[in-house]
């Protein structure tokens, strides 16, 4: 690699270490302002240096890649391999930028082998991105899944030229791409099962094996059976057909018997994932009841050690509870008898993620945490969903929790000012309209503003790598992905009784007052009873974003005075004129300025009670 590439990789590792330190500090629920400011200043220096390295060295090369020498291409290949190798993620966004450029070059020069290889690796990069999209509706993620799948499908289509291709590595990429067509999410489990079934047929076709005997066909076959075994639907809305169950059952039994034998030879039990697939297919086949399956899952979960941070431990303590609660969501009549156990699952999960060390497996942990967030079952005796996700936000995105804390302080201040002048300002909210006592009404408004602000960005947990590990400004597609945090947050909050009323704020806080810009399109201001509160928190959120919180990723940073001028200039467009009118009042400005300049000296990251 070139010197700048080595420095960039080194800087990524420094950021990883820095974030590990910050998360370690946040785990104690207390972070001193000095420690936080020092870490943030160091992070800003690294990000600035990385952007200089890319602008000065990498981007010019990518702009003139067709003219690049062979050694430059090789150095880019090695650099991309360091950024992402299919397991460890350092910078998948930059990886995809480089792979797209290399793919374009391969197409232009007509290098078929290189084109197939670049398609495979670009598909792998897109697959890594697709794992962040858990919990979103199919309409929101279909484009991402298609983008990934098209790469693998194009590479796999060269199967018809298998005879012509002499390079064995290229043949391997074709077969692996054929299998990877079934990666990611699908509209229905049947769609995925049919793709895996076709891959199994190819892998068992002797004619292909004879054309490339050097390839590890049995390994490919076994891994595809594993892929089929993992295709079991956990949701009644995506239930499998009888034909699907038969197809999956065969693979489940093949995988289970192999891993049972290997585990027995070692004097161990088979992996929890394999056991769960085996138990699940027996349930779907009618060989076991749901109660029986849930009891078997409890045995697998309870066998986990709280200090086992391996893939197996993470699966048992985070992913299996997510599937367990998924079944309970679909069968709520089973919840009352298991309330205590459900509560214990979340206590154990929080304790586990609190102590989870910074390691290469962390992205796997985030993947399972997203599952657990989406399938959370709230009980009357357990931790409220708002407290649960706040603890996750503190653990994984402490800077964003501080941002939410400051937004809450600013929103409460604005609401206090507004209620002093217009006590009926928020009366479109039925809960508030019903309150006659002025003091109680004010307290209710402020409590709502505080809690809604603290939870408005919880969707960012699904995009931890963007917000916590980014070592540079975002690319355009990363901006677009970041927009999805509003949809994830809204959906997760709306599904739980204790947080349902805060969902409109999570959805609409980036929408424009006049609806001309912003996101998401699904937020309709005039149809939302909470619109006045969404306006308030949206303004408070924007002021902190442009003056401090997000400039590392967006490259936009204003002084507080510049932010006020900009907000007023966007009156009636981006912001409600009822709010910007108050930004012309010097007394109001001084009260807000104190919050944005002083409250970042936050000492504690403990979540506020009642969220």
XYZ file of C-alpha atoms in Angstrom:
611
model
C 0.000 0.000 0.000
C 0.978 3.606 -0.399
C 1.952 5.710 2.602
C -1.359 7.593 2.722
C -3.264 4.308 2.639
C -1.276 2.927 5.537
C -1.843 6.135 7.489
C -5.591 5.993 6.795
C -5.785 2.420 8.071
C -3.765 3.412 11.139
C -6.165 6.291 11.765
C -9.144 3.932 11.548
C -7.569 1.774 14.222
C -6.940 4.848 16.368
C -10.599 5.806 16.064
C -11.610 2.286 17.047
C -9.430 2.534 20.143
C -10.755 6.001 20.919
C -14.357 4.857 20.651
C -13.580 1.855 22.831
C -12.265 4.229 25.492
C -15.312 6.476 25.244
C -17.664 3.507 25.455
C -15.724 2.153 28.399
C -16.163 5.489 30.143
C -19.859 5.598 29.294
C -20.285 2.130 30.736
C -19.692 3.575 34.183
C -22.557 6.059 33.509
C -20.213 8.991 34.195
C -17.944 10.843 31.808
C -16.003 13.893 32.895
C -16.213 16.878 30.601
C -12.430 17.016 30.348
C -12.178 13.418 29.206
C -15.022 13.841 26.723
C -13.669 17.090 25.258
C -10.162 15.666 24.894
C -11.416 12.540 23.129
C -13.638 14.582 20.834
C -10.816 16.975 19.926
C -8.585 14.006 19.067
C -11.358 12.497 16.945
C -11.834 15.762 15.042
C -8.124 15.914 14.273
C -8.131 12.363 12.892
C -11.232 12.956 10.752
C -9.750 16.165 9.333
C -6.496 14.381 8.533
C -8.324 11.491 6.867
C -10.337 13.831 4.646
C -7.104 15.545 3.602
C -5.544 12.169 2.748
C -8.529 11.166 0.624
C -8.900 14.477 -1.190
C -5.205 14.828 -1.905
C -4.384 11.227 -2.772
C -7.269 8.800 -3.313
C -9.995 10.789 -5.059
C -7.696 12.077 -7.839
C -6.608 8.495 -8.526
C -10.221 7.282 -8.715
C -11.092 10.165 -11.049
C -8.353 9.035 -13.476
C -8.394 5.306 -12.804
C -8.499 4.306 -16.465
C -5.047 5.847 -16.854
C -3.593 4.285 -13.680
C -0.586 1.984 -13.746
C -0.812 -1.670 -12.742
C 0.978 -1.122 -9.432
C -1.519 1.627 -8.519
C -4.400 -0.778 -9.184
C -2.746 -3.434 -7.036
C -2.278 -0.934 -4.204
C -5.969 -0.019 -4.391
C -6.871 -3.710 -4.228
C -4.778 -4.157 -1.108
C -6.180 -0.972 0.445
C -9.760 -2.109 -0.187
C -8.953 -5.498 1.341
C -7.806 -3.773 4.534
C -10.952 -1.645 4.693
C -13.222 -4.715 4.534
C -12.426 -8.388 4.069
C -15.872 -9.934 4.426
C -15.521 -10.282 8.195
C -13.834 -7.263 9.712
C -15.224 -3.839 8.854
C -13.057 -0.757 9.023
C -14.702 1.434 6.379
C -17.254 -0.313 4.179
C -18.408 2.938 2.581
C -14.944 3.736 1.240
C -14.479 0.068 0.311
C -17.560 0.272 -1.939
C -16.336 3.509 -3.532
C -13.065 1.839 -4.498
C -14.710 -1.384 -5.678
C -17.183 0.519 -7.868
C -14.294 2.369 -9.494
C -12.358 -0.868 -10.042
C -15.462 -2.496 -11.520
C -15.892 0.377 -13.994
C -12.262 0.008 -15.028
C -12.637 -3.762 -15.472
C -15.673 -3.199 -17.697
C -13.872 -0.610 -19.811
C -10.789 -2.723 -20.436
C -12.890 -5.864 -20.944
C -11.239 -7.916 -18.199
C -13.913 -10.524 -17.492
C -12.124 -12.229 -14.615
C -11.533 -8.931 -12.850
C -15.119 -7.844 -13.461
C -16.479 -11.000 -11.818
C -14.190 -10.544 -8.829
C -15.141 -6.888 -8.394
C -18.848 -7.735 -8.642
C -18.433 -10.334 -5.902
C -16.629 -7.979 -3.532
C -18.931 -5.056 -4.243
C -21.845 -7.361 -3.467
C -20.162 -8.298 -0.193
C -19.813 -4.616 0.676
C -23.480 -3.991 -0.083
C -24.388 -7.034 1.992
C -22.542 -5.555 4.950
C -24.584 -2.385 4.509
C -27.828 -4.370 4.255
C -27.273 -5.894 7.704
C -27.938 -2.420 9.174
C -31.507 -2.401 7.853
C -33.203 -4.705 10.349
C -36.607 -3.502 11.506
C -37.548 -1.521 8.397
C -40.471 -2.252 6.100
C -39.727 -3.975 2.817
C -40.567 -0.847 0.798
C -37.722 1.007 2.517
C -35.046 -1.656 2.039
C -35.954 -3.242 -1.304
C -33.616 -0.932 -3.195
C -30.676 -1.815 -0.960
C -31.357 -5.542 -1.290
C -31.699 -5.277 -5.062
C -28.441 -3.321 -5.313
C -26.595 -6.081 -3.467
C -28.355 -8.947 -5.206
C -27.772 -7.569 -8.700
C -24.004 -7.655 -8.129
C -24.102 -11.312 -7.171
C -26.589 -12.181 -9.918
C -24.445 -10.576 -12.615
C -21.351 -12.423 -11.398
C -23.314 -15.678 -11.087
C -24.675 -15.281 -14.626
C -21.175 -16.096 -15.943
C -21.930 -19.676 -14.955
C -22.929 -20.172 -18.596
C -19.292 -19.439 -19.538
C -17.925 -21.850 -16.934
C -16.288 -23.970 -19.670
C -14.480 -20.983 -21.198
C -13.082 -19.570 -17.979
C -9.705 -21.034 -17.142
C -8.906 -19.133 -13.951
C -9.964 -21.313 -10.997
C -10.275 -18.349 -8.625
C -12.757 -16.711 -10.997
C -14.788 -19.915 -11.146
C -14.873 -19.865 -7.358
C -16.201 -16.298 -7.366
C -18.962 -17.346 -9.754
C -20.108 -20.209 -7.510
C -19.832 -18.109 -4.354
C -21.833 -15.337 -6.016
C -24.497 -17.858 -6.963
C -24.841 -18.798 -3.298
C -24.736 -15.173 -2.133
C -27.729 -14.241 -4.257
C -29.738 -15.507 -1.265
C -28.098 -13.150 1.248
C -30.012 -10.312 2.864
C -33.704 -9.870 3.520
C -36.591 -10.950 1.296
C -40.232 -9.994 0.999
C -41.097 -13.586 1.855
C -39.106 -16.536 3.156
C -40.243 -18.580 0.152
C -38.372 -16.275 -2.248
C -35.125 -16.939 -0.424
C -35.697 -20.668 -0.068
C -36.223 -21.061 -3.818
C -32.940 -19.302 -4.577
C -31.010 -21.455 -2.109
C -32.647 -24.584 -3.492
C -31.464 -23.720 -6.998
C -27.927 -23.145 -5.707
C -27.982 -26.559 -4.031
C -28.927 -28.136 -7.358
C -25.954 -26.470 -9.074
C -23.542 -27.513 -6.338
C -24.643 -31.129 -6.664
C -24.403 -31.114 -10.468
C -21.473 -33.384 -11.381
C -20.918 -31.615 -14.690
C -19.857 -28.421 -12.920
C -17.715 -30.326 -10.459
C -15.883 -32.028 -13.294
C -15.087 -28.651 -14.865
C -13.466 -27.331 -11.691
C -12.389 -30.226 -9.453
C -9.998 -27.919 -7.557
C -12.870 -25.987 -5.949
C -14.008 -26.976 -2.418
C -17.376 -28.238 -3.590
C -18.289 -30.085 -0.409
C -17.543 -26.991 1.656
C -19.695 -24.868 -0.680
C -22.470 -27.450 -0.425
C -22.376 -27.617 3.356
C -22.325 -23.811 3.720
C -25.345 -23.574 1.426
C -27.175 -26.141 3.549
C -26.383 -23.882 6.506
C -27.828 -20.981 4.550
C -30.989 -22.985 3.865
C -31.223 -24.010 7.522
C -31.118 -20.344 8.521
C -33.985 -19.521 6.141
C -36.690 -20.512 8.621
C -39.266 -17.772 9.002
C -39.758 -16.553 12.581
C -42.840 -14.523 11.760
C -46.369 -15.728 11.135
C -46.852 -13.041 8.461
C -44.017 -14.630 6.479
C -44.894 -18.231 7.258
C -43.423 -20.919 5.043
C -45.439 -23.096 2.707
C -45.453 -26.892 3.222
C -43.026 -27.171 0.293
C -40.703 -24.625 1.893
C -40.731 -26.555 5.163
C -39.716 -29.756 3.377
C -36.846 -28.015 1.583
C -35.563 -26.422 4.770
C -36.005 -29.581 6.833
C -33.574 -31.554 4.696
C -30.822 -28.973 5.136
C -31.505 -28.561 8.845
C -31.103 -32.273 9.460
C -27.915 -32.447 7.362
C -26.329 -29.573 9.288
C -27.546 -30.807 12.666
C -26.289 -34.365 12.202
C -22.863 -33.160 11.066
C -22.437 -30.651 13.879
C -23.859 -33.059 16.472
C -21.264 -35.644 15.502
C -18.429 -33.105 15.579
C -19.570 -31.777 18.952
C -19.956 -35.294 20.373
C -16.433 -36.149 19.270
C -15.242 -33.093 21.201
C -17.395 -33.948 24.208
C -19.535 -30.830 23.679
C -23.059 -29.851 22.673
C -23.776 -28.649 19.116
C -23.817 -24.863 18.538
C -26.947 -23.055 19.700
C -27.746 -21.810 16.183
C -27.836 -25.360 14.842
C -29.876 -26.660 17.765
C -32.355 -23.810 17.385
C -32.831 -24.499 13.662
C -33.408 -28.174 14.458
C -35.925 -27.389 17.207
C -37.660 -24.754 15.058
C -38.190 -27.007 12.052
C -39.611 -29.697 14.311
C -42.089 -27.108 15.597
C -43.060 -26.015 12.081
C -43.496 -29.646 11.067
C -45.873 -30.236 13.954
C -43.450 -32.492 15.814
C -43.361 -30.081 18.769
C -45.586 -27.427 20.322
C -44.728 -23.750 20.648
C -44.404 -24.225 24.403
C -41.977 -27.051 23.761
C -39.924 -24.897 21.400
C -39.850 -21.982 23.852
C -38.681 -24.285 26.642
C -35.865 -25.613 24.460
C -34.860 -22.058 23.611
C -34.752 -21.200 27.314
C -32.371 -24.103 27.888
C -30.066 -22.833 25.129
C -30.141 -19.275 26.465
C -29.630 -20.268 30.100
C -26.590 -22.359 29.199
C -24.711 -19.219 28.085
C -21.980 -17.759 30.264
C -22.317 -14.003 30.884
C -18.622 -13.536 30.110
C -18.657 -15.486 26.826
C -18.064 -12.805 24.187
C -17.583 -15.282 21.359
C -19.991 -15.617 18.439
C -21.684 -18.451 20.304
C -22.105 -16.375 23.453
C -23.465 -13.395 21.548
C -25.918 -15.600 19.694
C -27.211 -17.211 22.896
C -27.540 -14.018 24.943
C -28.686 -11.507 22.309
C -29.948 -13.190 19.134
C -31.841 -16.114 20.666
C -33.756 -13.830 23.060
C -34.714 -11.766 19.994
C -36.167 -14.854 18.283
C -37.782 -15.945 21.556
C -39.580 -12.612 21.866
C -40.467 -12.679 18.163
C -42.472 -15.837 18.791
C -44.123 -14.165 21.786
C -45.052 -11.115 19.708
C -46.869 -13.417 17.321
C -48.428 -15.380 20.197
C -49.136 -12.800 22.948
C -51.225 -15.277 24.925
C -47.939 -16.953 25.886
C -46.528 -13.803 27.508
C -48.229 -13.734 30.967
C -46.763 -17.086 32.034
C -43.273 -15.959 30.959
C -43.159 -12.379 32.244
C -40.393 -12.963 34.775
C -38.288 -14.788 32.236
C -38.771 -12.044 29.629
C -37.679 -9.427 32.150
C -34.556 -11.423 32.967
C -33.632 -11.658 29.276
C -33.307 -7.901 28.955
C -31.455 -7.539 32.235
C -28.931 -10.128 31.083
C -28.675 -8.573 27.629
C -27.953 -5.102 29.019
C -25.372 -6.473 31.432
C -23.745 -8.364 28.560
C -23.458 -5.372 26.213
C -22.203 -3.178 29.069
C -19.191 -5.460 29.515
C -18.683 -6.453 25.884
C -15.099 -5.629 24.900
C -14.220 -3.651 21.794
C -13.280 -6.343 19.303
C -13.664 -7.395 15.681
C -16.922 -9.165 16.585
C -18.607 -5.902 17.522
C -20.470 -5.516 14.230
C -21.928 -8.945 14.866
C -23.015 -7.730 18.285
C -24.692 -4.673 16.724
C -26.504 -6.945 14.262
C -27.973 -9.006 17.090
C -28.765 -5.909 19.172
C -30.818 -4.545 16.271
C -32.788 -7.786 16.287
C -33.409 -7.509 20.015
C -34.550 -3.873 19.712
C -37.087 -4.815 17.055
C -38.604 -7.774 18.905
C -38.647 -6.227 22.402
C -41.646 -7.381 24.466
C -42.635 -4.819 27.079
C -44.097 -6.068 30.349
C -45.568 -4.239 33.329
C -42.767 -5.418 35.618
C -39.771 -5.197 33.320
C -37.577 -2.365 32.098
C -39.537 0.138 29.965
C -38.557 0.202 26.315
C -37.430 3.830 26.535
C -34.989 3.025 29.323
C -33.743 -0.041 27.441
C -32.906 1.829 24.236
C -31.485 4.790 26.181
C -29.014 2.445 27.852
C -28.063 1.076 24.430
C -27.615 4.616 23.123
C -25.324 5.430 26.038
C -23.346 2.227 25.525
C -22.842 2.432 21.783
C -23.361 6.114 20.879
C -22.499 8.237 23.930
C -22.025 11.369 21.809
C -25.520 10.983 20.412
C -26.950 10.524 23.887
C -25.272 13.787 24.915
C -26.791 15.376 21.803
C -30.240 14.085 22.813
C -29.694 15.368 26.351
C -28.905 18.856 25.041
C -31.877 18.771 22.673
C -34.057 17.842 25.652
C -32.770 20.789 27.691
C -33.317 23.196 24.787
C -36.777 21.818 23.988
C -37.847 22.097 27.630
C -36.621 25.709 27.691
C -38.521 26.552 24.507
C -41.666 24.855 25.768
C -41.431 26.746 29.063
C -41.207 30.055 27.185
C -44.081 29.117 24.876
C -46.361 27.939 27.693
C -45.776 31.194 29.590
C -47.168 33.095 26.614
C -49.627 30.605 25.083
C -50.874 27.970 27.583
C -52.943 26.253 24.858
C -50.108 25.984 22.315
C -49.915 22.172 22.535
C -53.634 21.475 22.923
C -53.769 19.493 19.690
C -52.310 16.711 21.842
C -55.369 15.162 23.455
C -53.564 14.137 26.641
C -52.520 17.751 27.215
C -55.795 19.327 26.129
C -57.692 17.419 28.829
C -55.626 18.939 31.674
C -57.269 21.955 33.304
C -54.741 22.734 36.034
C -52.083 25.105 34.558
C -49.231 23.776 36.686
C -49.990 20.169 35.888
C -50.401 21.036 32.234
C -46.983 22.682 32.123
C -45.377 19.726 33.890
C -46.957 17.307 31.396
C -45.753 19.350 28.422
C -42.215 19.550 29.789
C -42.112 15.863 30.658
C -43.216 14.987 27.127
C -40.647 17.341 25.585
C -37.877 15.877 27.738
C -38.658 12.227 27.083
C -39.429 12.664 23.381
C -36.121 14.494 22.916
C -34.148 11.791 24.702
C -35.703 9.166 22.424
C -35.895 11.083 19.139
C -32.631 9.592 17.794
C -32.796 6.009 19.077
C -33.026 4.818 15.469
C -29.356 5.719 15.118
C -28.458 2.586 17.084
C -29.215 0.644 13.909
C -26.515 2.642 12.113
C -23.824 2.554 14.774
C -20.999 2.246 12.256
C -22.071 5.504 10.607
C -22.301 7.536 13.783
C -19.660 6.004 16.037
C -16.974 4.632 13.753
C -16.960 6.962 10.767
C -13.476 8.296 10.129
C -14.458 10.843 7.494
C -17.355 12.841 6.115
C -20.215 10.798 4.732
C -20.689 9.909 1.085
C -24.056 10.681 -0.518
C -25.389 7.151 -0.072
C -24.426 7.273 3.600
C -26.458 10.475 4.019
C -29.403 8.626 2.509
C -28.950 5.674 4.841
C -28.676 7.978 7.853
C -32.126 9.309 6.941
C -33.565 5.880 7.746
C -32.948 6.373 11.473
C -36.233 8.299 11.620
C -38.189 5.314 10.285
C -36.452 2.798 12.550
C -36.969 4.995 15.597
C -40.629 5.661 14.835
C -41.439 2.012 14.223
C -39.702 0.747 17.357
C -41.262 3.387 19.608
C -44.747 2.977 18.108
C -44.799 -0.764 18.824
C -44.441 -0.330 22.623
C -47.202 1.105 24.859
C -44.862 3.190 27.025
C -43.160 4.932 24.085
C -45.925 5.038 21.462
C -46.702 8.723 22.021
C -43.071 9.689 21.300
C -43.006 7.993 17.873
C -44.186 11.082 15.901
C -41.162 13.065 17.120
C -38.755 10.294 16.085
C -40.408 10.254 12.663
C -40.760 13.954 11.897
C -37.920 15.859 13.550
C -36.026 16.254 10.246
C -39.071 17.273 8.209
C -39.502 20.842 6.967
C -42.397 22.954 8.226
C -43.748 23.517 4.700
C -43.120 19.916 3.632
C -40.936 20.960 0.697
C -37.763 19.269 1.946
C -36.536 17.056 4.741
C -37.379 13.473 5.451
C -39.078 11.032 5.627
C -41.859 11.448 3.081
C -44.189 9.436 5.310
C -44.380 12.261 7.884
C -47.425 14.447 7.204
C -47.253 17.466 9.448
C -50.863 18.593 9.169
C -52.075 15.079 9.943
C -49.970 14.818 13.103
C -51.541 15.890 16.416
C -48.037 16.260 17.874
C -46.840 18.606 15.115
C -46.186 21.595 17.391
C -43.928 19.471 19.608
C -42.241 17.957 16.547
C -41.538 21.525 15.380
C -39.992 22.453 18.724
C -37.764 19.396 18.994
C -36.869 19.617 15.310
C -35.566 23.156 15.829
C -33.697 22.224 19.011
C -32.179 19.215 17.232
C -31.104 21.257 14.190
C -29.450 23.959 16.286
C -27.241 21.425 18.036
C -26.503 19.494 14.831
C -25.227 22.479 12.876
C -23.289 24.005 15.768
C -21.661 20.871 17.133
C -23.086 17.361 16.974
C -22.962 16.304 13.321
C -20.273 18.402 11.679
C -17.762 15.554 11.700
C -19.945 13.633 9.237
C -21.616 16.474 7.296
C -18.754 18.956 7.096
C -21.213 21.743 8.038
C -20.590 23.774 11.186
C -22.030 27.165 12.141
C -21.522 29.416 15.106
C -24.565 29.819 17.330
C -25.167 33.307 15.898
C -24.940 31.992 12.325
C -27.330 29.169 13.181
C -29.896 31.631 14.549
C -29.637 33.815 11.456
C -30.068 30.775 9.226
C -33.059 29.515 11.204
C -34.793 32.900 10.980
C -34.056 33.073 7.232
C -35.858 29.730 6.869
C -38.982 30.971 8.661
C -42.099 29.364 7.269
C -39.996 26.955 5.206
C -37.745 24.799 7.375
C -39.096 26.064 10.707
C -42.423 27.122 12.143
C -42.858 30.928 12.154
C -44.365 30.551 15.614
C -40.921 29.431 16.791
C -38.608 31.583 14.690
C -40.504 34.667 15.852
C -39.219 33.899 19.326
C -35.638 33.678 18.044
C -35.855 37.432 17.435
C -36.294 37.966 21.168
C -32.876 38.528 22.730
C -34.000 37.153 26.095
C -35.061 33.879 24.475
C -31.816 33.697 22.525
C -29.747 34.161 25.652
C -31.592 31.360 27.448
C -31.054 29.002 24.524
C -27.445 30.048 23.998
C -26.643 29.188 27.595
C -27.910 25.657 27.049
C -25.993 25.001 23.837
C -22.774 26.472 25.185
C -22.888 25.241 28.768
C -24.917 22.040 28.844
C -22.338 20.170 26.770
C -20.411 20.098 30.052
C -22.602 17.137 30.911
C -21.198 15.060 33.746
C -23.579 12.105 33.804
C -24.851 9.790 31.102
C -27.448 8.089 33.272
C -30.832 7.974 31.473
C -33.556 10.124 32.956
C -36.252 8.102 34.747
C -39.628 7.681 33.173
C -38.555 7.393 29.556
